[in-house]
PDB file of C-alpha atoms and ligand atoms in Angstrom:
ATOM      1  CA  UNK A 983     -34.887  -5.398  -9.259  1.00 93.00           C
ATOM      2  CA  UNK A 984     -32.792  -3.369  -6.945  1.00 98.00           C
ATOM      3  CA  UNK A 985     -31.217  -0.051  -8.908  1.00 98.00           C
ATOM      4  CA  UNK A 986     -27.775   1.395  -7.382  1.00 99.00           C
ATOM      5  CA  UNK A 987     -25.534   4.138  -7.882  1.00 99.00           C
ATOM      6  CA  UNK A 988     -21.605   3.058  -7.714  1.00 99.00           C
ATOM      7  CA  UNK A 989     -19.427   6.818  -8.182  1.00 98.00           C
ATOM      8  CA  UNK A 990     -15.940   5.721  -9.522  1.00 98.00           C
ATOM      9  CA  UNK A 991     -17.292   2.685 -11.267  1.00 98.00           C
ATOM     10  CA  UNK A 992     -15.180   3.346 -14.335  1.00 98.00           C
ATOM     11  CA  UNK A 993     -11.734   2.398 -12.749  1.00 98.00           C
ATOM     12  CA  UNK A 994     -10.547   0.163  -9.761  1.00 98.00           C
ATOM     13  CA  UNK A 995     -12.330  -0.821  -6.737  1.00 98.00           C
ATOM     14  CA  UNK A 996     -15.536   0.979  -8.074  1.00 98.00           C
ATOM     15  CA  UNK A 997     -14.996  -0.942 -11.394  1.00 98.00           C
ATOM     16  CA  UNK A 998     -15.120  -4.635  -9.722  1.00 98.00           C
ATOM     17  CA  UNK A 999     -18.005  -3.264  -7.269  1.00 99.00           C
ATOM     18  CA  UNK A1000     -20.301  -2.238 -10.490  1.00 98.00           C
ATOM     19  CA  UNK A1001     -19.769  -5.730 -12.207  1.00 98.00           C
ATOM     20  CA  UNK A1002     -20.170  -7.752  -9.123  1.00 98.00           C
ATOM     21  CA  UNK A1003     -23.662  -6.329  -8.419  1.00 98.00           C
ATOM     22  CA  UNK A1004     -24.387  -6.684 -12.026  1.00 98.00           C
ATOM     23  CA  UNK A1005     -23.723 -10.381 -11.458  1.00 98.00           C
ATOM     24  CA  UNK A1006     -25.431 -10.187  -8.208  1.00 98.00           C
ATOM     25  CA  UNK A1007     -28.895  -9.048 -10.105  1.00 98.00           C
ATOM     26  CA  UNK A1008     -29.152  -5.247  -9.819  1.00 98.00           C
ATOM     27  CA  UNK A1009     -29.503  -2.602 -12.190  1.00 98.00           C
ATOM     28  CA  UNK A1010     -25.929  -0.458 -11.466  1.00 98.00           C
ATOM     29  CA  UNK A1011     -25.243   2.760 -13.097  1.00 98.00           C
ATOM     30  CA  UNK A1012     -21.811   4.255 -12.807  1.00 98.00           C
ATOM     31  CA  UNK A1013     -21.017   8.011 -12.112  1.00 98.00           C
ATOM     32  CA  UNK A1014     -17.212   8.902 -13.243  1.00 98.00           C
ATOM     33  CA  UNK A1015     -15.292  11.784 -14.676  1.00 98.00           C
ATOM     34  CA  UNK A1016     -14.224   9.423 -17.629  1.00 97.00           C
ATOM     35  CA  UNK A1017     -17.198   6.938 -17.942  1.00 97.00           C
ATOM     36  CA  UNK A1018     -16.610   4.107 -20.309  1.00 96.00           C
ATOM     37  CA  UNK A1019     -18.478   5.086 -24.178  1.00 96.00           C
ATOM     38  CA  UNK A1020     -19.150   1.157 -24.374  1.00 95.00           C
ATOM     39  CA  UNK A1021     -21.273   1.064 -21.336  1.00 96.00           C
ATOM     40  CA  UNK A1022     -24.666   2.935 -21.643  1.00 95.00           C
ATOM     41  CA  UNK A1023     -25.154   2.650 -17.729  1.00 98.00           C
ATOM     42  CA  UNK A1024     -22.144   4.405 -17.457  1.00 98.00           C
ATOM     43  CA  UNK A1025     -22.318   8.264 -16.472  1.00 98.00           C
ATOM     44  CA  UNK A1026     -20.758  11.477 -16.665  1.00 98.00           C
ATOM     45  CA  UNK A1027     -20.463  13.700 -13.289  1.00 98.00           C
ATOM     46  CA  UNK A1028     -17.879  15.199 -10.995  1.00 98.00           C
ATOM     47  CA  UNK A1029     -19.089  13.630  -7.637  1.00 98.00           C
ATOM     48  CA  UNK A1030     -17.878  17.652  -6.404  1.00 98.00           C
ATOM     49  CA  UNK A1031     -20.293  19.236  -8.263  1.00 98.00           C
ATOM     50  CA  UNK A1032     -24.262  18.951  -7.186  1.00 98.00           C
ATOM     51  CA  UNK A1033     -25.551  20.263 -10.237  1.00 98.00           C
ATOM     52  CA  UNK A1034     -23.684  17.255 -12.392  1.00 98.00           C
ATOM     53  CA  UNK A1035     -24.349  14.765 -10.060  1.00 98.00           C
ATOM     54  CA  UNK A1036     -28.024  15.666  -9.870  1.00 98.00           C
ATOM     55  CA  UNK A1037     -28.482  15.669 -13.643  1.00 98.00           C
ATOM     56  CA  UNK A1038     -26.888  12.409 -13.806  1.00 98.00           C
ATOM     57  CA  UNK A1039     -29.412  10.397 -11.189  1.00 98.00           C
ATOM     58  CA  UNK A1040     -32.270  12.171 -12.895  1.00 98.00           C
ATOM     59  CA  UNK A1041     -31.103  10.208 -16.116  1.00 98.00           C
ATOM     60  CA  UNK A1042     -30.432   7.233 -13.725  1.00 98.00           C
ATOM     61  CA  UNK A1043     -33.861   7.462 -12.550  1.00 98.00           C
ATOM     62  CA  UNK A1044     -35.865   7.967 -15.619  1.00 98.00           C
ATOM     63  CA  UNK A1045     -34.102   4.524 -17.205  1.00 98.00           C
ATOM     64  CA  UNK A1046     -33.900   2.596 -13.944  1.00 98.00           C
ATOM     65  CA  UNK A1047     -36.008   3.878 -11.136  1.00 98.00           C
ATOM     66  CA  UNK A1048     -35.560   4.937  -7.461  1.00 98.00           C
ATOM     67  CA  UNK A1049     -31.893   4.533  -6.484  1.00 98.00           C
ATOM     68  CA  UNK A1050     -31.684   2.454  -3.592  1.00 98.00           C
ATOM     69  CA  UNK A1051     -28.201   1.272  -3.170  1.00 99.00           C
ATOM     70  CA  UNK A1052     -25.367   3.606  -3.034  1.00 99.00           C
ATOM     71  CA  UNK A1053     -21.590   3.197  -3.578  1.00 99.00           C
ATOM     72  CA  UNK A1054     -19.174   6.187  -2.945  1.00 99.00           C
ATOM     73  CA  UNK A1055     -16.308   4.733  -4.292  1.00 98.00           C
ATOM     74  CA  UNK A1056     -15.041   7.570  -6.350  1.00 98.00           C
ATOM     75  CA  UNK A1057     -11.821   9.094  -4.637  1.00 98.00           C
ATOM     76  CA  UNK A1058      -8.574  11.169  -5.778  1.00 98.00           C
ATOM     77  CA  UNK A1059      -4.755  10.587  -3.735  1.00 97.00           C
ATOM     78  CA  UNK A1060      -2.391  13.229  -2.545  1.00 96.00           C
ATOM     79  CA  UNK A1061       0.962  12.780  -2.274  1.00 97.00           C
ATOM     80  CA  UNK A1062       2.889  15.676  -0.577  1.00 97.00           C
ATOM     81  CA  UNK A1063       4.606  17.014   2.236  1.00 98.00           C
ATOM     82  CA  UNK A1064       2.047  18.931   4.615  1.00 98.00           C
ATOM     83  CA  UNK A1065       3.976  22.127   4.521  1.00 98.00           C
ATOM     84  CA  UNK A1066       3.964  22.091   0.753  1.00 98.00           C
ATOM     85  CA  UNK A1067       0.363  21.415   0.218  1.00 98.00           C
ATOM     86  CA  UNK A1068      -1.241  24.568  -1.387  1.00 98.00           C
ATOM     87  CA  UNK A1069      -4.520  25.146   0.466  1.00 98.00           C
ATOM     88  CA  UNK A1070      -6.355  24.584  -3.146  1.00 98.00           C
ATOM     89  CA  UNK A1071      -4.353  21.001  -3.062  1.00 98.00           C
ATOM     90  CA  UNK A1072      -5.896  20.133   0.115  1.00 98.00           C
ATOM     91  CA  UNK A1073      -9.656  21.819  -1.000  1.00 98.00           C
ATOM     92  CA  UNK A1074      -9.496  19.404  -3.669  1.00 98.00           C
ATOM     93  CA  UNK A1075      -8.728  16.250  -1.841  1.00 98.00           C
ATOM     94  CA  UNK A1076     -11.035  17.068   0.403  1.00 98.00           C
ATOM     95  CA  UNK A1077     -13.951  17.646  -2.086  1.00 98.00           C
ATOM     96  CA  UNK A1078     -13.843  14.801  -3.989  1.00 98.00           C
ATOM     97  CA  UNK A1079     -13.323  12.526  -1.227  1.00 98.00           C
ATOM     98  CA  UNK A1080     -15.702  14.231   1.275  1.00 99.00           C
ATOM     99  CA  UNK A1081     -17.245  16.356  -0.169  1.00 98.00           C
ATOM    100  CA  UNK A1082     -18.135  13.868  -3.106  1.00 98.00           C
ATOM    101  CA  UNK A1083     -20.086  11.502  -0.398  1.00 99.00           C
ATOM    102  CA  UNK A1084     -21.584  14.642   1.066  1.00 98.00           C
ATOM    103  CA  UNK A1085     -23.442  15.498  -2.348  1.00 98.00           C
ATOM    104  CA  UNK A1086     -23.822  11.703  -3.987  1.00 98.00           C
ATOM    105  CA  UNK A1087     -25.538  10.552  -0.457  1.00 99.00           C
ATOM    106  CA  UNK A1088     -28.025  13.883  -0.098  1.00 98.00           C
ATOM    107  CA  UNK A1089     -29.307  13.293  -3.861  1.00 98.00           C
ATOM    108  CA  UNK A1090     -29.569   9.505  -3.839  1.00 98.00           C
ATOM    109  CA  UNK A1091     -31.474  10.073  -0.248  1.00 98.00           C
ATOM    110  CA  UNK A1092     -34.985  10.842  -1.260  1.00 98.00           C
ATOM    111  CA  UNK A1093     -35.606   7.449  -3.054  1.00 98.00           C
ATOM    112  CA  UNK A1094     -34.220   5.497  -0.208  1.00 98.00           C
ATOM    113  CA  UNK A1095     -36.567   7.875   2.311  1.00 98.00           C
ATOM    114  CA  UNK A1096     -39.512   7.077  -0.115  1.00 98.00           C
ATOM    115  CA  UNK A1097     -38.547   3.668  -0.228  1.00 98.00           C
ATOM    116  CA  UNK A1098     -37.965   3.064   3.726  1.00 98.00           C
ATOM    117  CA  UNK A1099     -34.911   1.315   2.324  1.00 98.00           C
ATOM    118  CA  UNK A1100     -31.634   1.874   1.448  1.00 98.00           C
ATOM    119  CA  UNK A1101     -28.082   1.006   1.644  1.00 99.00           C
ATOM    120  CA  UNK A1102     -25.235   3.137   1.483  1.00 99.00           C
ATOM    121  CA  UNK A1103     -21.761   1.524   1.632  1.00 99.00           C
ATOM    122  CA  UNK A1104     -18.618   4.685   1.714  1.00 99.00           C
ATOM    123  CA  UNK A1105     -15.132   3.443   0.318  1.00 99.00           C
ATOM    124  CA  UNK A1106     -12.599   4.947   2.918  1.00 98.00           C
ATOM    125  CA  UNK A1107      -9.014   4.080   3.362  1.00 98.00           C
ATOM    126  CA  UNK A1108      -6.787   1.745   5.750  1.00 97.00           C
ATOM    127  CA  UNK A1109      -4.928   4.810   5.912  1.00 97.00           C
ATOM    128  CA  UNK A1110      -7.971   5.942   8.726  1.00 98.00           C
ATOM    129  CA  UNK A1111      -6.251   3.368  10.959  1.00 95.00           C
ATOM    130  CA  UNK A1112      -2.714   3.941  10.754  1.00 94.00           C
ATOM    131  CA  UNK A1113      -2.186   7.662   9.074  1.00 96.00           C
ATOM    132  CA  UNK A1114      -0.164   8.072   6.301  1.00 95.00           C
ATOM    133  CA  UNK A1115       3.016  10.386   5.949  1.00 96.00           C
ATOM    134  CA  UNK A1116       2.487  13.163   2.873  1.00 97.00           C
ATOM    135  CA  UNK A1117      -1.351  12.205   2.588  1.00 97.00           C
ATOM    136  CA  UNK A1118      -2.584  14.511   5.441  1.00 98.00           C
ATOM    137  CA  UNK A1119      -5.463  15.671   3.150  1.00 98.00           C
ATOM    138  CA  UNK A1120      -6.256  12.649   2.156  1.00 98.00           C
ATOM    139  CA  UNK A1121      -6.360  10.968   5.464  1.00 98.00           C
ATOM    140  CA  UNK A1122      -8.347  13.701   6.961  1.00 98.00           C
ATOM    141  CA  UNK A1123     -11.085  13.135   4.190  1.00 98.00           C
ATOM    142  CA  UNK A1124     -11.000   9.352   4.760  1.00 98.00           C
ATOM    143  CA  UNK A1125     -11.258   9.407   8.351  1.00 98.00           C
ATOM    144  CA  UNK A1126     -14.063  11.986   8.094  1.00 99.00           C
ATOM    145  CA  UNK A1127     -15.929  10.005   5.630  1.00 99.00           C
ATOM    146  CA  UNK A1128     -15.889   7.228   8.541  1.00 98.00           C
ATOM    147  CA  UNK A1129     -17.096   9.528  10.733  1.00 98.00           C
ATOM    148  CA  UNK A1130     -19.820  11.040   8.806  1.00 99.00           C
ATOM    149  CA  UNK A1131     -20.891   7.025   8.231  1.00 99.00           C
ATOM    150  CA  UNK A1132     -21.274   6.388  11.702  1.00 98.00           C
ATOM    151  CA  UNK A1133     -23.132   9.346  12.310  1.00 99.00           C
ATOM    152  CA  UNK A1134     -25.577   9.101   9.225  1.00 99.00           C
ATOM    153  CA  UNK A1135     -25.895   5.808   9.990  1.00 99.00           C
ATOM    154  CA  UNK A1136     -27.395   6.880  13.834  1.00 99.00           C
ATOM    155  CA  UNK A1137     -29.330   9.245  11.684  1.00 98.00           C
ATOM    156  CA  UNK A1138     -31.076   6.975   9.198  1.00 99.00           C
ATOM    157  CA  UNK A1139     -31.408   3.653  10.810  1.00 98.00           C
ATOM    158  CA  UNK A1140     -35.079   4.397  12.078  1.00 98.00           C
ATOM    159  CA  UNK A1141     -35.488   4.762   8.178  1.00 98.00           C
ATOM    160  CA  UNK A1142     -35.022   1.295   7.033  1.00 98.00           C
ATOM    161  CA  UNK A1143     -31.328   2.376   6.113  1.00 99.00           C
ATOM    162  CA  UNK A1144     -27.721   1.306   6.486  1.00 99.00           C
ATOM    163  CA  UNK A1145     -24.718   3.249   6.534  1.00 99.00           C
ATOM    164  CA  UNK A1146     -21.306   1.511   6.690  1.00 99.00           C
ATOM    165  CA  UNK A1147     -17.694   2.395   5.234  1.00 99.00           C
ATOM    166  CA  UNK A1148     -15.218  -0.321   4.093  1.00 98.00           C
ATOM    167  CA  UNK A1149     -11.624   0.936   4.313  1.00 98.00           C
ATOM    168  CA  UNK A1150      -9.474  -0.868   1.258  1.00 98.00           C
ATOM    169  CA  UNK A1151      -6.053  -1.612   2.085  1.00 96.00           C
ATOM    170  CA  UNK A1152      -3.302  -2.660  -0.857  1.00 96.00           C
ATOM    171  CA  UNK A1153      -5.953  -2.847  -3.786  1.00 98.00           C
ATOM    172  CA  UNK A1154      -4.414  -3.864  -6.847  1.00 98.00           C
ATOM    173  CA  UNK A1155      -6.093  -0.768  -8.914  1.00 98.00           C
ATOM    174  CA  UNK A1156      -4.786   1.604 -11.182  1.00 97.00           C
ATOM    175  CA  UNK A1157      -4.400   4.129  -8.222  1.00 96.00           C
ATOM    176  CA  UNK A1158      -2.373   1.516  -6.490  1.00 97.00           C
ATOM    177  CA  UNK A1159       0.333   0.869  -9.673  1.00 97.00           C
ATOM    178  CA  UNK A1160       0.044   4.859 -10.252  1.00 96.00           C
ATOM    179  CA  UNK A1161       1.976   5.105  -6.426  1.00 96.00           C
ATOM    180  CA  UNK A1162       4.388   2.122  -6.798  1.00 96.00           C
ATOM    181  CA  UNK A1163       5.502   4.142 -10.015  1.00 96.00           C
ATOM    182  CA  UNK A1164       5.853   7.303  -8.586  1.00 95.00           C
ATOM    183  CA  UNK A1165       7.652   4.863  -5.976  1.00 94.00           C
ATOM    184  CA  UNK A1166       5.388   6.193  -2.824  1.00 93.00           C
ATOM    185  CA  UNK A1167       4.439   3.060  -1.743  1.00 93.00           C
ATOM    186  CA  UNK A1168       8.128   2.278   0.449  1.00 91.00           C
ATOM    187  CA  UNK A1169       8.965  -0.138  -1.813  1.00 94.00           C
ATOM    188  CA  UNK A1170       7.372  -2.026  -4.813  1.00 95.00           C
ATOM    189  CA  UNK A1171       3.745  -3.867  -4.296  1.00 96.00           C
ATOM    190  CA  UNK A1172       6.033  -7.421  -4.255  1.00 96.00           C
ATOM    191  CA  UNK A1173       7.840  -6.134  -1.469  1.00 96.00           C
ATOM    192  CA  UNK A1174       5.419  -5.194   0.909  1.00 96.00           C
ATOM    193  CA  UNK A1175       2.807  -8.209  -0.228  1.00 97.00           C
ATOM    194  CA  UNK A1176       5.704  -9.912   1.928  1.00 97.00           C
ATOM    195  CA  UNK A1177       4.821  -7.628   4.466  1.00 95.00           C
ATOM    196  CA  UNK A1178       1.223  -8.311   4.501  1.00 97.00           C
ATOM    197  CA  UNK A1179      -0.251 -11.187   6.520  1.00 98.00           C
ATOM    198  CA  UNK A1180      -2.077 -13.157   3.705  1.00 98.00           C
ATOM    199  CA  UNK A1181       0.964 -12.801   1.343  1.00 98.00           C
ATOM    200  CA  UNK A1182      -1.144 -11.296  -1.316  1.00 98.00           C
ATOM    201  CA  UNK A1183      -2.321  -7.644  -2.880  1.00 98.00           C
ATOM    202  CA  UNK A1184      -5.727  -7.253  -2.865  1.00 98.00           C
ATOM    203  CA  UNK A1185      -8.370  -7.162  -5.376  1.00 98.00           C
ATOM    204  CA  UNK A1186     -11.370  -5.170  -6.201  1.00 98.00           C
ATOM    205  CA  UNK A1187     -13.420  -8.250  -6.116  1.00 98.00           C
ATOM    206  CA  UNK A1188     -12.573  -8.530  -2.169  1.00 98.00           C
ATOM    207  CA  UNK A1189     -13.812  -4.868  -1.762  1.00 98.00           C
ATOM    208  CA  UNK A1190     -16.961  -6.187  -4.143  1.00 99.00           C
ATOM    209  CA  UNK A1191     -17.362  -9.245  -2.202  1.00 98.00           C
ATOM    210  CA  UNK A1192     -17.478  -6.942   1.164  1.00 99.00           C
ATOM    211  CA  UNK A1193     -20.110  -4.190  -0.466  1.00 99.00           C
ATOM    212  CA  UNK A1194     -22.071  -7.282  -2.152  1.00 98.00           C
ATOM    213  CA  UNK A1195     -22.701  -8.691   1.752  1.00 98.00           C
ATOM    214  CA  UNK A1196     -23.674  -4.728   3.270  1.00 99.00           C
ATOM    215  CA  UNK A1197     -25.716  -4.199   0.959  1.00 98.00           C
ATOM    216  CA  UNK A1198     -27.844  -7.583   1.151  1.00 98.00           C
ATOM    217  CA  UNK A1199     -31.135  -7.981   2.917  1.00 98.00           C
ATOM    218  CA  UNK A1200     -29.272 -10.603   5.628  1.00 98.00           C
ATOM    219  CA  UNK A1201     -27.116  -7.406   6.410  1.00 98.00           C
ATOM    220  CA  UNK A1202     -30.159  -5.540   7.782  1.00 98.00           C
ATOM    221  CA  UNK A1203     -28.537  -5.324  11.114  1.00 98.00           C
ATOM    222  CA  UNK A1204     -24.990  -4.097  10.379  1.00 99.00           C
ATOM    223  CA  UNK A1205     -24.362  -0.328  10.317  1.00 99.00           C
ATOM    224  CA  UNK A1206     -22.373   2.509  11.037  1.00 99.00           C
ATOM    225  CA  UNK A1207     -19.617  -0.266  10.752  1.00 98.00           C
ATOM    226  CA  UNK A1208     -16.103   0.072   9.536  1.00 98.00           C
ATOM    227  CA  UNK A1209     -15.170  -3.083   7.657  1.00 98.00           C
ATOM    228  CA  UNK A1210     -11.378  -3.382   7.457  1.00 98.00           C
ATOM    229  CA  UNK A1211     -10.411  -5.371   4.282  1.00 98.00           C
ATOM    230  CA  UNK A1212      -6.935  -4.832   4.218  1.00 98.00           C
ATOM    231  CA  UNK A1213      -5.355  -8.697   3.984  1.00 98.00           C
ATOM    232  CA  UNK A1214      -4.421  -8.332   7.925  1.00 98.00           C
ATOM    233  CA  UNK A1215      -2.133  -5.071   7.409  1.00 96.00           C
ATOM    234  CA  UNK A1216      -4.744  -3.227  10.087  1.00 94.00           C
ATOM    235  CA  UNK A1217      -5.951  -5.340  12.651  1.00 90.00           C
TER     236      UNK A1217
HETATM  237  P1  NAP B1520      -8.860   4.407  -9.306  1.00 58.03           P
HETATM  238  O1  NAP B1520      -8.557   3.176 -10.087  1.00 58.03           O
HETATM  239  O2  NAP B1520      -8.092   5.649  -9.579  1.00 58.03           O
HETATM  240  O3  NAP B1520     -10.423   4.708  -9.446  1.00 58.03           O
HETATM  241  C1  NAP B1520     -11.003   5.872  -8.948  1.00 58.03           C
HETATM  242  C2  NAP B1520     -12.160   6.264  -9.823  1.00 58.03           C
HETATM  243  O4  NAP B1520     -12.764   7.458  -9.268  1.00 58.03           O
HETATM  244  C3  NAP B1520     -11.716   6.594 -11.256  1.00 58.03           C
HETATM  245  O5  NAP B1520     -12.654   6.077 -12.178  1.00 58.03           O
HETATM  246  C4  NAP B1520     -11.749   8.119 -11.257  1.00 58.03           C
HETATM  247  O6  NAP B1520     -11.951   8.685 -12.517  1.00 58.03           O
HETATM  248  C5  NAP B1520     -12.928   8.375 -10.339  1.00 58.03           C
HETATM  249  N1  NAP B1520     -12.948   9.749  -9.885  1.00 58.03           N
HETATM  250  C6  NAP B1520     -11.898  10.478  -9.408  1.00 58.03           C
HETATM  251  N2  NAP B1520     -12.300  11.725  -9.120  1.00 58.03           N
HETATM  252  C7  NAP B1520     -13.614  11.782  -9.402  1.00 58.03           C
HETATM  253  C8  NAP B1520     -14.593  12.812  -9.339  1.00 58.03           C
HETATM  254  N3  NAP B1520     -14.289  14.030  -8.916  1.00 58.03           N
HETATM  255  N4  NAP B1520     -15.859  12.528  -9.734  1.00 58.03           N
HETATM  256  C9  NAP B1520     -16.180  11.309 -10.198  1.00 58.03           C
HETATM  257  N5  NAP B1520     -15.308  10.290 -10.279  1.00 58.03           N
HETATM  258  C10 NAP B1520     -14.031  10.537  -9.904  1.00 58.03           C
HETATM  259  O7  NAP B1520      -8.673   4.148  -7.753  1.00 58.03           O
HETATM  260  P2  NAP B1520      -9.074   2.909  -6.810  1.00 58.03           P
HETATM  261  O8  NAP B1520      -7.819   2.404  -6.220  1.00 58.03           O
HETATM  262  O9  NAP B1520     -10.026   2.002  -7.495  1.00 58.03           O
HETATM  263  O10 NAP B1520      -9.834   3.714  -5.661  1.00 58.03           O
HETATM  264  C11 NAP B1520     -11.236   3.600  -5.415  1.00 58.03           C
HETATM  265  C12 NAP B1520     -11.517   4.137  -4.019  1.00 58.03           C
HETATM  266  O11 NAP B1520     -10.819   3.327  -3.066  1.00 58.03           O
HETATM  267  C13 NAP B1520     -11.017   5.558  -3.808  1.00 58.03           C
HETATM  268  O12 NAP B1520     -11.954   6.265  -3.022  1.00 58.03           O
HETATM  269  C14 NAP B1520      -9.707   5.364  -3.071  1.00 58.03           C
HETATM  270  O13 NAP B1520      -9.384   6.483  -2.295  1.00 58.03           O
HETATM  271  C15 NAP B1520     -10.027   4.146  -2.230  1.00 58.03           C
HETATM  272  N6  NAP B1520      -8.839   3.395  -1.766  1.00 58.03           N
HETATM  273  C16 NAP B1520      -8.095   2.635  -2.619  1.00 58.03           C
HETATM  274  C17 NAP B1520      -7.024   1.903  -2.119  1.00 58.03           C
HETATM  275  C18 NAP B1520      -6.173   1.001  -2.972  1.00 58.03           C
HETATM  276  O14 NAP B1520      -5.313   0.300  -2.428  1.00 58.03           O
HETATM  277  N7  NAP B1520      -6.343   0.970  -4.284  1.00 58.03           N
HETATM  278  C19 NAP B1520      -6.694   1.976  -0.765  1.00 58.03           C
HETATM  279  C20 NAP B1520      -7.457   2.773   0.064  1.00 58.03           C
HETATM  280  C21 NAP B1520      -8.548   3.474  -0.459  1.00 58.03           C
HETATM  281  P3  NAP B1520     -10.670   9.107 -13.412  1.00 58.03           P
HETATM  282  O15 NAP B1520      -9.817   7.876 -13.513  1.00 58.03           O
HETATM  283  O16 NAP B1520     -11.277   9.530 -14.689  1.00 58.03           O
HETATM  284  O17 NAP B1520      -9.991  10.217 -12.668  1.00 58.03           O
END
């Protein structure tokens, strides 16, 4: 049985990515700030800091085994004009979002090198496509997470692994409802559901159903791809 890593797994997308691999056969262990006391796969680490995330995949690995499968799912918003963003505002968008991958992926790596197998699937942001006014930190991690998948994916390939990024677009999460309350969003999530081609918000379980496919064996030959699942608001 396949063991993988989902960061953010406590909340959201990452939430409805841990339990559909669960019902998809693999061990999943969760890596969160707040991880749920009820669920005893469910771990404690700052995807920012190495030292944290490394203790938590050494307890992943002495219960489970070589991590194979990797979700980066964990993520923080911004929402601010550019000239107001303090430059430790932007530092920490950028660390959890990039940085975050950066460390997660470079710890997980060994097992899937050892294994000559791996998957890695990076949650980005539909805001990569079309930018997004008072998220400039934000968008700049996303879109470099995207381009640090492409290249890693170059990079690993010849090692049996896969590296592709699916940017969400209009998740119904907690992160999503936090916005429309703070009224970010333009408008309330009924409103612009009217504006989005399938006439529907979107759930974690599409992002799931997405990671689910990249990370099967019959995916062997997609990488370095950025899967849009965004209900036809990027095309
Ligand atoms: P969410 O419900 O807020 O979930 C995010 C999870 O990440 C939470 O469990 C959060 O923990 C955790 N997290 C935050 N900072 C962390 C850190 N430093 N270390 C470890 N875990 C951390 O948000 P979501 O909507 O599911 O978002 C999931 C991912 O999708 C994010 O990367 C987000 O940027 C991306 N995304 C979402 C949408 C959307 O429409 N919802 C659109 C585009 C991209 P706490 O709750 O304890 O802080």
């Amino acid at each position: 049985m396949k063991t993988a890593v989902v960061t953010g797994g406590a909340s959201g997308i990452g939430l409805g990515i841990a339990q559909r691999l669960r019902s998809d056969g693999l061990h999943v262990a969760t890596m969160d700030l707040n991880p749920p006391v009820d669920d005893d796969l469910a771990y404690r680490a700052d995807v920012s800091d190495p030292e944290e995330i490394a203790a938590a995949l050494t307890a992943v690995r002495d219960r489970l085994g070589p991590v194979t499968v990797l979700v980066n799912a964990a993520g923080v918003d911004g929402f601010k004009r550019f000239q107001n963003i303090s430059f430790p505002e932007w530092q920490r968008v950028i660390e959890v979002n990039l940085h975050g991958v950066f460390h997660t992926t470079q710890a997980v790596l060994p097992d899937m090198l050892a294994a000559g197998w791996g998957r890695i699937v990076n949650i980005s942001s539909s805001s990569t496509h079309s930018g997004q006014p008072f998220m400039s930190h934000y968008v700049s991690a996303k879109s470099a997470v995207n381009g640090l998948t492409k290249a890693l994916a170059l990079e690993l390939g010849p090692s049996g692994i896969t590296v592709n990024a699916v940017p969400p677009g209009f998740i119904d999460t907690p992160m999503l409802r936090r916005s429309e309350e703070a009224r970010r969003l333009g408008g309330s999530v009924e409103e612009h559901i009217q504006r989005t081609p399938v006439r529907r918000v979107g759930t974690p379980g599409d992002i799931a159903a997405a990671c689910a496919f990249l990370i099967s064996e019959e995916a062997g030959y997609i990488t370095g791809q950025i899967l849009g699942v965004n209900g036809g608001r990027n095309t």
